[in-house]
Short mmCIF file of C-alpha atoms and ligand atoms in Angstrom, two decimals:
data_model
loop_
_atom_site.label_atom_id
_atom_site.label_comp_id
_atom_site.label_asym_id
_atom_site.label_seq_id
_atom_site.Cartn_x
_atom_site.Cartn_y
_atom_site.Cartn_z
CA MET A 1 0.24 -0.14 -0.14
CA THR A 2 1.17 3.59 -1.21
CA ALA A 3 -0.50 6.35 1.67
CA LYS A 4 -2.20 9.30 0.30
CA LEU A 5 -0.26 12.74 0.85
CA LEU A 6 -2.22 14.91 2.86
CA GLU A 7 -0.78 18.16 1.66
CA GLY A 8 -0.26 21.47 4.02
CA LYS A 9 -1.09 23.38 0.75
CA VAL A 10 -3.85 22.10 -0.10
CA PHE A 11 -5.90 22.78 3.16
CA ALA A 12 -4.31 25.41 3.95
CA GLY A 13 -5.52 26.99 0.63
CA GLN A 14 -9.00 25.78 1.92
CA ILE A 15 -8.84 27.47 5.23
CA LYS A 16 -7.35 30.78 4.16
CA GLU A 17 -10.29 31.11 1.35
CA THR A 18 -12.61 30.60 4.52
CA VAL A 19 -10.94 33.10 6.80
CA ARG A 20 -11.47 35.69 3.36
CA GLN A 21 -15.01 35.47 3.19
CA GLU A 22 -15.22 36.23 7.06
CA LEU A 23 -12.79 38.96 6.57
CA THR A 24 -15.62 39.94 4.27
CA ALA A 25 -18.40 39.76 6.23
CA LEU A 26 -16.40 41.91 9.24
CA LYS A 27 -15.75 44.23 7.31
CA SER A 28 -19.66 44.63 5.85
CA GLU A 29 -21.21 43.88 9.81
CA TYR A 30 -19.14 45.43 11.77
CA GLY A 31 -16.42 47.89 9.53
CA ILE A 32 -13.71 45.91 11.10
CA THR A 33 -10.55 45.17 9.86
CA PRO A 34 -9.26 42.76 12.08
CA GLY A 35 -5.55 43.14 13.43
CA LEU A 36 -2.70 40.81 15.02
CA ALA A 37 0.56 42.02 16.61
CA VAL A 38 3.20 39.69 17.21
CA ILE A 39 5.78 41.34 19.45
CA ILE A 40 8.89 39.58 19.79
CA VAL A 41 12.31 39.95 21.75
CA GLY A 42 15.94 39.75 20.68
CA GLU A 43 17.91 38.16 17.51
CA ASN A 44 17.14 34.79 17.70
CA PRO A 45 17.44 34.41 13.84
CA ALA A 46 15.14 31.38 13.76
CA SER A 47 12.08 33.28 15.71
CA ARG A 48 12.80 36.33 13.32
CA VAL A 49 11.87 33.69 10.27
CA TYR A 50 8.59 32.94 11.93
CA VAL A 51 7.57 36.64 12.86
CA ALA A 52 8.30 37.48 8.93
CA ASN A 53 6.51 34.63 7.60
CA LYS A 54 3.60 35.41 9.78
CA HIS A 55 3.29 39.25 8.73
CA ARG A 56 3.50 38.36 5.05
CA SER A 57 0.69 35.62 5.76
CA CYS A 58 -1.08 38.64 7.28
CA GLU A 59 -0.80 40.89 4.94
CA GLU A 60 -1.42 38.86 1.96
CA ILE A 61 -4.83 37.83 3.57
CA GLY A 62 -6.00 41.34 3.96
CA ILE A 63 -5.27 41.10 8.19
CA TYR A 64 -3.95 43.85 9.81
CA SER A 65 -0.28 43.35 10.58
CA LYS A 66 1.88 44.85 13.62
CA VAL A 67 5.24 43.78 14.37
CA ILE A 68 6.58 45.03 17.59
CA THR A 69 10.60 44.24 17.76
CA LEU A 70 11.57 44.82 21.19
CA ALA A 71 15.84 44.76 22.20
CA GLU A 72 17.14 41.84 23.47
CA HIS A 73 17.63 43.44 26.62
CA THR A 74 14.56 44.77 27.01
CA GLY A 75 13.32 44.23 31.05
CA LYS A 76 9.95 42.19 32.11
CA ASP A 77 7.81 44.91 32.88
CA GLU A 78 8.67 46.69 29.97
CA LEU A 79 7.48 43.89 27.68
CA LEU A 80 4.33 43.69 30.48
CA ALA A 81 3.30 47.46 29.42
CA GLU A 82 3.69 46.26 25.57
CA ILE A 83 1.24 43.61 25.78
CA MET A 84 -1.41 45.74 28.35
CA ARG A 85 -1.43 48.56 25.66
CA LEU A 86 -2.15 45.93 23.17
CA ASN A 87 -4.79 44.27 24.96
CA LEU A 88 -6.12 47.78 25.29
CA ASP A 89 -5.64 48.84 21.52
CA GLU A 90 -9.16 48.34 19.54
CA ARG A 91 -7.40 47.95 16.38
CA ILE A 92 -5.48 44.91 17.63
CA HIS A 93 -7.56 41.65 17.87
CA GLY A 94 -4.89 39.15 18.42
CA ILE A 95 -1.40 39.33 20.31
CA LEU A 96 1.23 36.66 20.09
CA VAL A 97 4.13 36.77 21.91
CA GLN A 98 7.30 34.78 20.34
CA LEU A 99 8.77 32.30 21.85
CA PRO A 100 11.84 31.35 22.66
CA LEU A 101 11.81 34.56 25.16
CA PRO A 102 15.66 35.63 25.80
CA ASP A 103 17.75 33.79 28.90
CA HIS A 104 16.83 36.74 31.18
CA MET A 105 12.64 36.52 31.01
CA LYS A 106 12.62 32.51 30.96
CA ASN A 107 11.27 32.77 34.63
CA ALA A 108 8.67 34.97 34.00
CA GLU A 109 7.31 33.48 30.73
CA LYS A 110 4.04 32.09 32.54
CA GLU A 111 3.25 35.74 33.91
CA ILE A 112 4.03 37.42 29.91
CA MET A 113 1.96 34.70 28.42
CA ASN A 114 -0.75 35.08 30.89
CA SER A 115 -0.81 38.75 30.60
CA ILE A 116 -2.58 38.22 27.27
CA SER A 117 -6.22 39.21 27.24
CA PRO A 118 -8.09 35.97 26.80
CA ALA A 119 -9.74 37.41 24.20
CA LYS A 120 -6.79 38.42 22.34
CA ASP A 121 -4.66 35.23 22.61
CA VAL A 122 -4.64 33.45 19.45
CA ASP A 123 -2.06 31.10 20.29
CA GLY A 124 -4.70 29.67 22.63
CA PHE A 125 -1.78 29.61 25.34
CA HIS A 126 -3.82 31.52 28.07
CA PRO A 127 -5.25 29.35 31.15
CA VAL A 128 -8.94 30.44 30.59
CA ASN A 129 -8.53 28.81 26.70
CA VAL A 130 -6.64 25.90 27.73
CA GLY A 131 -9.85 25.35 30.46
CA LYS A 132 -12.48 25.90 27.89
CA LEU A 133 -11.00 23.58 25.13
CA ALA A 134 -11.22 21.02 28.01
CA ILE A 135 -14.66 21.69 28.94
CA GLY A 136 -15.89 21.99 24.93
CA GLU A 137 -16.63 25.87 25.06
CA GLU A 138 -16.07 27.92 22.31
CA SER A 139 -12.03 29.37 22.71
CA LEU A 140 -9.14 30.02 21.10
CA VAL A 141 -7.07 26.84 20.08
CA PRO A 142 -3.87 26.36 19.62
CA CYS A 143 -3.02 26.88 16.02
CA THR A 144 -0.58 23.71 14.87
CA PRO A 145 -3.13 20.54 16.84
CA TYR A 146 -5.87 22.31 16.19
CA GLY A 147 -4.23 22.69 12.03
CA CYS A 148 -4.42 18.68 12.60
CA ILE A 149 -8.15 18.81 13.03
CA LYS A 150 -8.82 20.82 10.16
CA MET A 151 -6.92 18.67 8.18
CA LEU A 152 -8.60 15.78 9.51
CA GLU A 153 -11.96 17.38 8.96
CA LEU A 154 -11.28 18.83 5.17
CA ALA A 155 -10.03 14.98 4.29
CA GLY A 156 -13.00 13.70 5.21
CA ILE A 157 -11.10 11.10 7.80
CA GLU A 158 -13.64 9.60 10.37
CA MET A 159 -12.50 10.41 13.59
CA ASN A 160 -15.98 9.45 15.20
CA GLY A 161 -15.08 6.17 17.23
CA LYS A 162 -11.62 5.85 15.87
CA ARG A 163 -9.01 4.90 17.64
CA ALA A 164 -6.37 7.76 18.19
CA VAL A 165 -2.93 7.58 19.98
CA VAL A 166 -0.75 11.20 20.44
CA ILE A 167 2.46 10.46 20.93
CA GLY A 168 3.68 13.82 23.20
CA ARG A 169 2.10 15.73 26.11
CA SER A 170 3.03 18.74 25.75
CA ASN A 171 0.46 22.16 26.57
CA ILE A 172 1.16 23.14 22.55
CA VAL A 173 0.80 20.38 20.73
CA GLY A 174 -0.72 16.82 22.76
CA LYS A 175 -2.99 17.81 25.35
CA PRO A 176 -5.09 20.46 22.97
CA MET A 177 -4.58 16.95 20.38
CA PHE A 178 -5.73 15.00 23.16
CA HIS A 179 -9.04 17.32 23.73
CA LEU A 180 -9.59 18.35 19.98
CA LEU A 181 -9.76 13.99 19.10
CA LEU A 182 -11.64 13.55 22.27
CA ALA A 183 -14.35 16.00 21.27
CA ARG A 184 -15.19 14.54 18.06
CA ASN A 185 -15.72 11.10 19.50
CA ALA A 186 -12.04 9.29 19.17
CA THR A 187 -11.31 7.28 21.55
CA VAL A 188 -7.76 8.57 22.72
CA THR A 189 -4.46 7.24 24.27
CA VAL A 190 -2.24 9.97 25.00
CA CYS A 191 1.70 8.24 24.77
CA HIS A 192 4.52 10.10 26.34
CA SER A 193 8.46 9.52 27.05
CA ARG A 194 7.67 7.10 30.03
CA THR A 195 5.14 5.09 28.44
CA HIS A 196 5.25 1.45 28.23
CA ASN A 197 4.93 -0.94 25.23
CA LEU A 198 4.53 2.30 23.23
CA ALA A 199 5.18 0.27 19.84
CA GLU A 200 2.14 -2.28 21.10
CA ILE A 201 -0.03 1.16 21.76
CA THR A 202 0.38 2.74 18.59
CA SER A 203 -0.24 0.19 16.02
CA GLN A 204 -3.73 -0.09 17.44
CA ALA A 205 -4.31 3.40 16.07
CA ASP A 206 -7.16 4.23 12.95
CA ILE A 207 -4.78 7.61 13.78
CA LEU A 208 -1.58 8.43 14.94
CA VAL A 209 -0.43 11.96 15.70
CA ALA A 210 3.24 12.13 16.11
CA ALA A 211 4.43 15.44 18.12
CA VAL A 212 7.58 13.86 19.66
CA GLY A 213 10.74 16.50 18.35
CA LYS A 214 13.07 12.79 17.95
CA PRO A 215 13.86 12.68 13.71
CA GLY A 216 12.15 9.18 12.32
CA PHE A 217 11.08 8.29 15.76
CA VAL A 218 7.95 6.25 14.46
CA THR A 219 8.73 3.59 12.47
CA LYS A 220 6.68 0.99 9.87
CA ASP A 221 6.35 -2.06 12.50
CA MET A 222 4.64 1.25 14.95
CA VAL A 223 1.64 1.82 12.71
CA LYS A 224 -1.63 0.05 12.17
CA SER A 225 -1.92 -1.26 8.20
CA GLY A 226 -4.64 1.63 6.85
CA ALA A 227 -3.48 3.94 9.46
CA VAL A 228 -4.20 8.12 9.32
CA VAL A 229 -0.57 9.55 10.57
CA ILE A 230 0.15 12.66 11.17
CA ASP A 231 3.91 14.15 11.45
CA VAL A 232 3.80 17.12 13.39
CA GLY A 233 7.64 16.84 14.31
CA ILE A 234 10.33 19.35 12.71
CA ASN A 235 13.61 18.61 13.33
CA ARG A 236 16.47 19.91 11.55
CA ILE A 237 18.91 16.99 11.03
CA ALA A 238 21.04 19.34 8.19
CA GLU A 239 21.52 23.40 7.37
CA LYS A 240 18.73 22.71 5.27
CA LYS A 241 17.13 19.56 5.64
CA LEU A 242 13.99 18.81 7.45
CA VAL A 243 12.43 16.25 8.37
CA GLY A 244 9.43 14.92 10.70
CA ASP A 245 8.87 12.69 13.83
CA VAL A 246 8.19 9.83 11.30
CA ASP A 247 9.94 7.55 9.23
CA PHE A 248 8.19 9.17 5.84
CA GLN A 249 9.87 6.68 3.52
CA ALA A 250 8.89 3.19 5.35
CA VAL A 251 5.53 4.41 7.33
CA LYS A 252 4.11 5.23 3.70
CA GLU A 253 3.87 1.49 2.97
CA VAL A 254 2.01 0.85 5.35
CA ALA A 255 -0.46 4.16 6.18
CA GLY A 256 -3.64 5.10 4.42
CA ALA A 257 -2.37 8.42 4.69
CA ILE A 258 0.26 10.20 6.50
CA THR A 259 1.40 14.45 5.93
CA PRO A 260 4.65 14.85 4.98
CA VAL A 261 7.59 17.00 6.34
CA PRO A 262 7.84 19.63 4.94
CA GLY A 263 4.80 20.50 3.33
CA GLY A 264 2.49 19.08 5.99
CA VAL A 265 0.90 20.11 9.31
CA GLY A 266 3.32 23.25 9.48
CA LEU A 267 1.62 24.90 6.54
CA LEU A 268 -1.53 24.90 8.64
CA THR A 269 -0.41 25.87 11.85
CA ILE A 270 -0.07 29.72 10.29
CA ALA A 271 -3.10 29.19 8.58
CA MET A 272 -5.21 28.74 11.64
CA LEU A 273 -3.22 31.70 13.59
CA LEU A 274 -4.97 33.55 10.10
CA HIS A 275 -8.05 31.65 11.19
CA ASN A 276 -7.62 32.33 15.37
CA THR A 277 -7.87 36.05 14.45
CA VAL A 278 -10.59 36.54 13.11
CA LYS A 279 -12.31 34.25 15.18
CA ALA A 280 -10.66 36.54 17.75
CA ALA A 281 -12.04 39.92 16.03
CA GLN A 282 -15.37 37.98 15.59
CA MET A 283 -16.15 37.50 18.99
CA ILE A 284 -14.49 40.52 20.56
CA CYS A 285 -17.05 41.97 18.03
CA LYS A 286 -19.94 40.10 19.42
CA SER A 287 -19.54 40.75 22.55
CA SER A 288 -19.60 44.31 22.33
CA SER A 289 -22.27 44.75 20.06
P1 NDP B 1 8.38 18.93 23.85
O1 NDP B 1 9.16 18.48 23.48
O2 NDP B 1 7.51 19.77 24.21
O3 NDP B 1 7.01 17.42 23.98
C1 NDP B 1 7.52 16.18 23.09
C2 NDP B 1 6.75 14.92 23.89
O4 NDP B 1 7.20 13.90 23.40
C3 NDP B 1 7.15 15.14 25.34
O5 NDP B 1 5.45 14.86 25.94
C4 NDP B 1 7.83 13.99 25.56
O6 NDP B 1 7.65 12.80 26.28
C5 NDP B 1 7.46 12.99 24.31
N1 NDP B 1 8.48 11.84 23.91
C6 NDP B 1 9.98 12.06 24.07
N2 NDP B 1 10.45 11.29 23.80
C7 NDP B 1 9.43 10.28 23.56
C8 NDP B 1 9.82 9.08 23.72
N3 NDP B 1 10.84 7.78 23.12
N4 NDP B 1 8.53 8.18 24.09
C9 NDP B 1 7.35 8.87 23.60
N5 NDP B 1 7.33 9.99 23.79
C10 NDP B 1 8.06 10.76 24.15
O7 NDP B 1 7.96 19.17 22.13
P2 NDP B 1 6.52 19.73 21.20
O8 NDP B 1 5.31 19.20 21.72
O9 NDP B 1 6.42 21.08 21.14
O10 NDP B 1 6.96 19.49 19.89
C11 NDP B 1 6.88 18.36 19.25
C12 NDP B 1 7.62 18.03 17.73
O11 NDP B 1 6.67 19.47 16.93
C13 NDP B 1 9.03 19.01 17.64
O12 NDP B 1 9.38 18.43 16.35
C14 NDP B 1 8.58 20.24 17.94
O13 NDP B 1 8.94 20.75 16.44
C15 NDP B 1 7.23 20.15 16.55
N6 NDP B 1 6.35 20.70 16.11
C16 NDP B 1 6.08 21.61 15.07
C17 NDP B 1 5.14 22.52 14.74
C18 NDP B 1 4.46 23.21 13.44
O14 NDP B 1 4.13 23.94 13.27
N7 NDP B 1 4.24 22.13 12.50
C19 NDP B 1 4.14 23.66 15.95
C20 NDP B 1 4.79 22.86 17.25
C21 NDP B 1 5.76 22.41 17.36
P3 NDP B 1 7.29 13.70 28.37
O15 NDP B 1 6.36 14.95 28.60
O16 NDP B 1 7.66 12.63 28.89
O17 NDP B 1 8.82 14.38 28.16
#
């Protein structure tokens, strides 16, 4: 068997088309253009590339984009004051602090992230949004796992009653992925570094999500024939070579569908950020009308 390729660009394109329609509706109904503010502190080259990509994606689709670049030595209070200003700024509907923060702010990361208004928390990391996702209330959902779910939905992959296994339990991928799959009536198992007999568990999965951060971690023997394999991992193994957490060449021979890396889930993350910015704007407009 050779798996069907779930290409990120196809689904990202569909999500962006819906975002475009919602932007038009927001403009005609409320007369607003949603705005996203991204704060970057310091010189991390990878972060600068990510922020530039987000800015470009916003501009392309018609979302107002504001990038705030703060010097490496910026203090916590200065950053908190910037976030407070954005929380009150009516042109801004989404706020994102690009991680990682410089070392001197690492201890304050939670306080900084939690200072973003939950209504503008387009990363979906605020405890209010985390809690709402867990209890099934409408919320802003972390972009990467949300992108995985959208991809499954758009590809017409049945989740209801299916056995899903997520490898990884991080707050940004694994745990929200669990809640999203559970909400769609999958029977979900979350595995992590202390899980015993991992291959035995993963090989029962109809849907297998890998969010580990280890190149080629998921091998052919861990995958059930015909399973849908979603590879969240992004691992740089050489200057210009990115690979996922799944041994793609071998696993595609047994899986029913599989996402490539690059060109898979990564493209959906940014599409979902645009979606979340529009959603935040919609919720803010509705609550104040
Ligand atoms: P974390 O490092 O926060 O989490 C990794 C998880 O994998 C942990 O829960 C860890 O378990 C688990 N793990 C590690 N080793 C094993 C093992 N031997 N067996 C089973 N589980 C194991 O990573 P993230 O969730 O942040 O990211 C995961 C991957 O996804 C990375 O490659 C990252 O780059 C990528 N990523 C991609 C994004 C995209 O846009 N496509 C966005 C975000 C992340 P434990 O908790 O026990 O330590």
